[in-house]
Amino acid sequence: MSVLHEGSEPPRHRGPVRAPQSLAGGLLLIALAALALWLTRDLDQGTLNAMGPAMLPRWLAIGVGLSGLALVVTAFLKDGDLLERWSLRGPVFVIGAILAFALTIRGYSFGSLVIPGLGLLVAGPLAIILGGFATPEARLRDLLILALSLTPFCMVLFGDLLNLPIPVFPQALTGLFPADWSQKAVLRATAAIMAAAAVVVFVATRRRRQASVDVAGHNGRI
């Protein structure tokens, strides 16, 4: 990423394209949106009262495409950064996160290789943590807190409020809850436990970090 000194302006580029990085990013988003719309062309969208399998991915693709179009327009109107040097780290971790999510949420079998269905409870945090390492600035603590916070939100949104048929738990966990509990009660209890775990991790690691800072400051004064 380009570094601008205080008071400096973005470099001006010759030609109609004033922000090559924005142009490339916008074209990529438009291509991804077009691919998603093409892949969901045969799926039923349904209505707001009875959402079909294409409702969420189709409108998400439309939003991504509009964002890409905005970037393309901005590239011709406002000065921006040049293209950065290409790195495989980002694509490898992002694609790996998508594959991990797809293989674990419902399970996968190929010959003697069998991956059990782990549901959103495991597939969600796994994808978030793997995808987060696409940037070298990623820290496991922050990604863990994000995973434990975002996954229960998705569980309640898709499994409880929208009633979408998304696998949420591994089958082995169903016996840990009372037999008379409904599936939604189990979902809500699991989501609450994960959210509480996120708070615990945040508080515990924050106290440890603060203690390390205090020790370093004390040693510096000696």
Tab-separated table of C-alpha atoms in Angstrom:
chain	number	residue	atom	x	y	z
A	1	MET	CA	0.000	0.000	0.000
A	2	SER	CA	1.244	3.443	-0.829
A	3	VAL	CA	2.362	5.580	2.114
A	4	LEU	CA	1.522	9.277	1.923
A	5	HIS	CA	3.348	11.827	4.014
A	6	GLU	CA	1.371	14.354	5.995
A	7	GLY	CA	0.142	17.143	3.768
A	8	SER	CA	0.892	15.230	0.551
A	9	GLU	CA	-1.669	14.267	-2.070
A	10	PRO	CA	-2.207	10.949	-3.858
A	11	PRO	CA	-0.047	10.631	-6.975
A	12	ARG	CA	-1.680	11.846	-10.173
A	13	HIS	CA	-1.757	9.333	-12.992
A	14	ARG	CA	-1.733	10.045	-16.673
A	15	GLY	CA	-4.671	8.872	-18.730
A	16	PRO	CA	-8.325	8.422	-17.807
A	17	VAL	CA	-7.661	5.955	-14.984
A	18	ARG	CA	-6.730	7.946	-11.872
A	19	ALA	CA	-6.896	5.053	-9.361
A	20	PRO	CA	-5.654	1.765	-10.883
A	21	GLN	CA	-6.099	-0.126	-7.609
A	22	SER	CA	-9.760	0.889	-7.333
A	23	LEU	CA	-10.359	-0.054	-10.970
A	24	ALA	CA	-8.858	-3.532	-10.541
A	25	GLY	CA	-10.752	-4.141	-7.303
A	26	GLY	CA	-14.033	-2.953	-8.794
A	27	LEU	CA	-13.703	-5.158	-11.878
A	28	LEU	CA	-12.935	-8.163	-9.669
A	29	LEU	CA	-16.017	-7.538	-7.516
A	30	ILE	CA	-18.207	-7.203	-10.602
A	31	ALA	CA	-16.816	-10.489	-11.971
A	32	LEU	CA	-17.494	-12.285	-8.675
A	33	ALA	CA	-21.031	-10.893	-8.562
A	34	ALA	CA	-21.706	-12.017	-12.127
A	35	LEU	CA	-20.410	-15.506	-11.315
A	36	ALA	CA	-22.641	-15.742	-8.236
A	37	LEU	CA	-25.711	-14.627	-10.197
A	38	TRP	CA	-24.963	-17.184	-12.896
A	39	LEU	CA	-24.509	-20.017	-10.381
A	40	THR	CA	-27.800	-19.208	-8.637
A	41	ARG	CA	-29.811	-18.709	-11.831
A	42	ASP	CA	-31.773	-21.967	-11.389
A	43	LEU	CA	-32.479	-21.562	-7.654
A	44	ASP	CA	-35.775	-20.312	-6.286
A	45	GLN	CA	-35.595	-16.875	-4.684
A	46	GLY	CA	-38.860	-17.102	-2.783
A	47	THR	CA	-40.321	-14.168	-0.868
A	48	LEU	CA	-39.481	-12.291	2.320
A	49	ASN	CA	-41.986	-14.449	4.213
A	50	ALA	CA	-40.653	-17.686	2.728
A	51	MET	CA	-37.073	-17.198	1.597
A	52	GLY	CA	-35.713	-19.528	-1.032
A	53	PRO	CA	-32.123	-20.772	-1.311
A	54	ALA	CA	-31.246	-18.021	-3.812
A	55	MET	CA	-32.523	-15.054	-1.804
A	56	LEU	CA	-29.439	-14.326	0.298
A	57	PRO	CA	-26.646	-15.182	-2.206
A	58	ARG	CA	-28.422	-13.408	-5.072
A	59	TRP	CA	-28.975	-10.119	-3.258
A	60	LEU	CA	-25.541	-10.319	-1.693
A	61	ALA	CA	-24.109	-10.689	-5.207
A	62	ILE	CA	-26.111	-7.643	-6.332
A	63	GLY	CA	-24.710	-5.628	-3.440
A	64	VAL	CA	-21.159	-6.756	-4.228
A	65	GLY	CA	-21.644	-5.876	-7.897
A	66	LEU	CA	-22.925	-2.389	-7.077
A	67	SER	CA	-19.950	-1.853	-4.766
A	68	GLY	CA	-17.616	-2.905	-7.576
A	69	LEU	CA	-19.356	-0.538	-9.977
A	70	ALA	CA	-18.897	2.312	-7.489
A	71	LEU	CA	-15.175	1.532	-7.286
A	72	VAL	CA	-14.860	1.539	-11.074
A	73	VAL	CA	-16.559	4.929	-11.337
A	74	THR	CA	-14.380	6.300	-8.528
A	75	ALA	CA	-11.249	5.105	-10.345
A	76	PHE	CA	-11.968	7.631	-13.128
A	77	LEU	CA	-12.932	10.505	-10.845
A	78	LYS	CA	-10.539	10.495	-7.893
A	79	ASP	CA	-6.778	10.017	-7.586
A	80	GLY	CA	-5.791	6.821	-5.808
A	81	ASP	CA	-3.092	4.216	-5.342
A	82	LEU	CA	-1.219	2.198	-7.900
A	83	LEU	CA	-1.626	-1.561	-8.018
A	84	GLU	CA	0.205	-3.329	-5.227
A	85	ARG	CA	2.634	-6.153	-5.761
A	86	TRP	CA	0.791	-9.448	-6.175
A	87	SER	CA	0.921	-11.856	-3.241
A	88	LEU	CA	-0.437	-15.399	-3.006
A	89	ARG	CA	-1.057	-15.219	0.733
A	90	GLY	CA	-4.458	-13.554	0.470
A	91	PRO	CA	-5.993	-15.790	-2.223
A	92	VAL	CA	-4.613	-18.978	-0.638
A	93	PHE	CA	-6.083	-18.328	2.801
A	94	VAL	CA	-9.399	-16.974	1.496
A	95	ILE	CA	-9.931	-19.906	-0.870
A	96	GLY	CA	-8.797	-22.296	1.867
A	97	ALA	CA	-11.363	-20.792	4.253
A	98	ILE	CA	-14.151	-21.223	1.688
A	99	LEU	CA	-13.176	-24.842	1.025
A	100	ALA	CA	-12.924	-25.612	4.746
A	101	PHE	CA	-16.397	-24.194	5.313
A	102	ALA	CA	-17.883	-26.140	2.389
A	103	LEU	CA	-16.279	-29.439	3.450
A	104	THR	CA	-17.168	-29.277	7.142
A	105	ILE	CA	-20.608	-27.697	7.408
A	106	ARG	CA	-22.489	-30.686	5.892
A	107	GLY	CA	-19.729	-33.251	5.728
A	108	TYR	CA	-17.915	-34.702	2.743
A	109	SER	CA	-16.976	-38.157	1.563
A	110	PHE	CA	-14.654	-39.124	-1.256
A	111	GLY	CA	-13.753	-42.792	-1.308
A	112	SER	CA	-12.241	-43.711	2.044
A	113	LEU	CA	-11.968	-40.040	3.045
A	114	VAL	CA	-14.943	-39.088	5.206
A	115	ILE	CA	-15.335	-35.680	6.864
A	116	PRO	CA	-18.266	-35.595	9.305
A	117	GLY	CA	-20.798	-32.793	9.167
A	118	LEU	CA	-19.767	-30.327	11.870
A	119	GLY	CA	-22.369	-27.659	11.226
A	120	LEU	CA	-22.053	-23.906	11.488
A	121	LEU	CA	-20.836	-24.284	15.068
A	122	VAL	CA	-17.431	-25.494	13.832
A	123	ALA	CA	-17.392	-24.525	10.152
A	124	GLY	CA	-18.076	-20.854	10.917
A	125	PRO	CA	-15.161	-20.208	13.306
A	126	LEU	CA	-12.856	-22.328	11.147
A	127	ALA	CA	-13.604	-20.242	8.047
A	128	ILE	CA	-13.290	-16.939	9.929
A	129	ILE	CA	-9.929	-17.811	11.464
A	130	LEU	CA	-8.461	-19.193	8.235
A	131	GLY	CA	-9.736	-16.261	6.177
A	132	GLY	CA	-8.368	-13.789	8.715
A	133	PHE	CA	-4.828	-15.005	8.168
A	134	ALA	CA	-5.025	-13.689	4.606
A	135	THR	CA	-3.415	-10.549	6.002
A	136	PRO	CA	-0.020	-10.642	7.726
A	137	GLU	CA	-1.357	-8.275	10.407
A	138	ALA	CA	-3.803	-10.935	11.658
A	139	ARG	CA	-3.588	-12.009	15.303
A	140	LEU	CA	-5.084	-15.245	16.578
A	141	ARG	CA	-6.581	-13.540	19.647
A	142	ASP	CA	-8.571	-11.058	17.572
A	143	LEU	CA	-9.675	-13.698	15.085
A	144	LEU	CA	-10.819	-16.012	17.882
A	145	ILE	CA	-12.897	-13.258	19.471
A	146	LEU	CA	-14.395	-12.390	16.077
A	147	ALA	CA	-15.205	-16.047	15.358
A	148	LEU	CA	-16.869	-16.582	18.756
A	149	SER	CA	-18.902	-13.385	18.269
A	150	LEU	CA	-19.902	-13.603	14.608
A	151	THR	CA	-20.788	-17.308	14.527
A	152	PRO	CA	-23.556	-17.165	17.170
A	153	PHE	CA	-24.997	-14.108	15.399
A	154	CYS	CA	-25.173	-16.111	12.150
A	155	MET	CA	-26.649	-19.103	13.990
A	156	VAL	CA	-29.491	-17.045	15.454
A	157	LEU	CA	-30.065	-15.079	12.238
A	158	PHE	CA	-30.190	-17.990	9.802
A	159	GLY	CA	-31.302	-20.864	12.012
A	160	ASP	CA	-33.714	-19.073	14.362
A	161	LEU	CA	-35.042	-15.875	12.779
A	162	LEU	CA	-34.979	-16.877	9.095
A	163	ASN	CA	-35.614	-20.608	9.660
A	164	LEU	CA	-33.171	-21.571	6.913
A	165	PRO	CA	-32.213	-25.265	6.694
A	166	ILE	CA	-28.563	-24.735	7.627
A	167	PRO	CA	-26.799	-27.423	9.700
A	168	VAL	CA	-25.846	-25.841	12.995
A	169	PHE	CA	-24.474	-28.580	15.283
A	170	PRO	CA	-22.512	-31.788	14.996
A	171	GLN	CA	-24.854	-34.681	15.720
A	172	ALA	CA	-22.661	-35.740	18.641
A	173	LEU	CA	-23.608	-32.578	20.555
A	174	THR	CA	-27.354	-33.143	20.521
A	175	GLY	CA	-27.101	-35.514	23.488
A	176	LEU	CA	-25.487	-32.854	25.686
A	177	PHE	CA	-28.771	-30.964	26.091
A	178	PRO	CA	-32.024	-32.074	27.800
A	179	ALA	CA	-34.128	-34.336	25.606
A	180	ASP	CA	-37.220	-32.134	25.917
A	181	TRP	CA	-35.436	-29.049	24.495
A	182	SER	CA	-36.444	-27.965	21.014
A	183	GLN	CA	-33.866	-27.452	18.293
A	184	LYS	CA	-34.239	-23.681	18.560
A	185	ALA	CA	-33.717	-23.809	22.314
A	186	VAL	CA	-30.499	-25.755	21.778
A	187	LEU	CA	-29.453	-23.263	19.096
A	188	ARG	CA	-30.047	-20.268	21.370
A	189	ALA	CA	-28.248	-21.880	24.293
A	190	THR	CA	-25.244	-22.728	22.108
A	191	ALA	CA	-25.153	-19.209	20.681
A	192	ALA	CA	-25.244	-17.735	24.190
A	193	ILE	CA	-22.390	-19.995	25.318
A	194	MET	CA	-20.232	-18.956	22.347
A	195	ALA	CA	-20.952	-15.258	22.911
A	196	ALA	CA	-20.030	-15.640	26.585
A	197	ALA	CA	-16.816	-17.409	25.563
A	198	ALA	CA	-15.941	-14.450	23.326
A	199	VAL	CA	-16.345	-12.092	26.296
A	200	VAL	CA	-14.206	-14.349	28.500
A	201	VAL	CA	-11.411	-14.520	25.917
A	202	PHE	CA	-11.513	-10.745	25.443
A	203	VAL	CA	-11.355	-9.980	29.178
A	204	ALA	CA	-8.727	-12.621	29.969
A	205	THR	CA	-6.372	-11.641	27.151
A	206	ARG	CA	-6.846	-7.955	27.858
A	207	ARG	CA	-5.862	-8.416	31.495
A	208	ARG	CA	-2.837	-10.470	30.486
A	209	ARG	CA	-1.774	-7.836	27.984
A	210	GLN	CA	-2.228	-5.065	30.519
A	211	ALA	CA	-0.165	-7.016	33.058
A	212	SER	CA	2.622	-7.420	30.474
A	213	VAL	CA	2.572	-3.675	29.797
A	214	ASP	CA	2.732	-2.875	33.493
A	215	VAL	CA	5.678	-5.252	34.021
A	216	ALA	CA	7.526	-3.763	31.043
A	217	GLY	CA	6.908	-0.248	32.351
A	218	HIS	CA	8.085	-1.205	35.842
A	219	ASN	CA	11.266	-2.776	34.469
A	220	GLY	CA	11.888	0.331	32.372
A	221	ARG	CA	11.788	2.535	35.437
A	222	ILE	CA	14.300	0.427	37.352
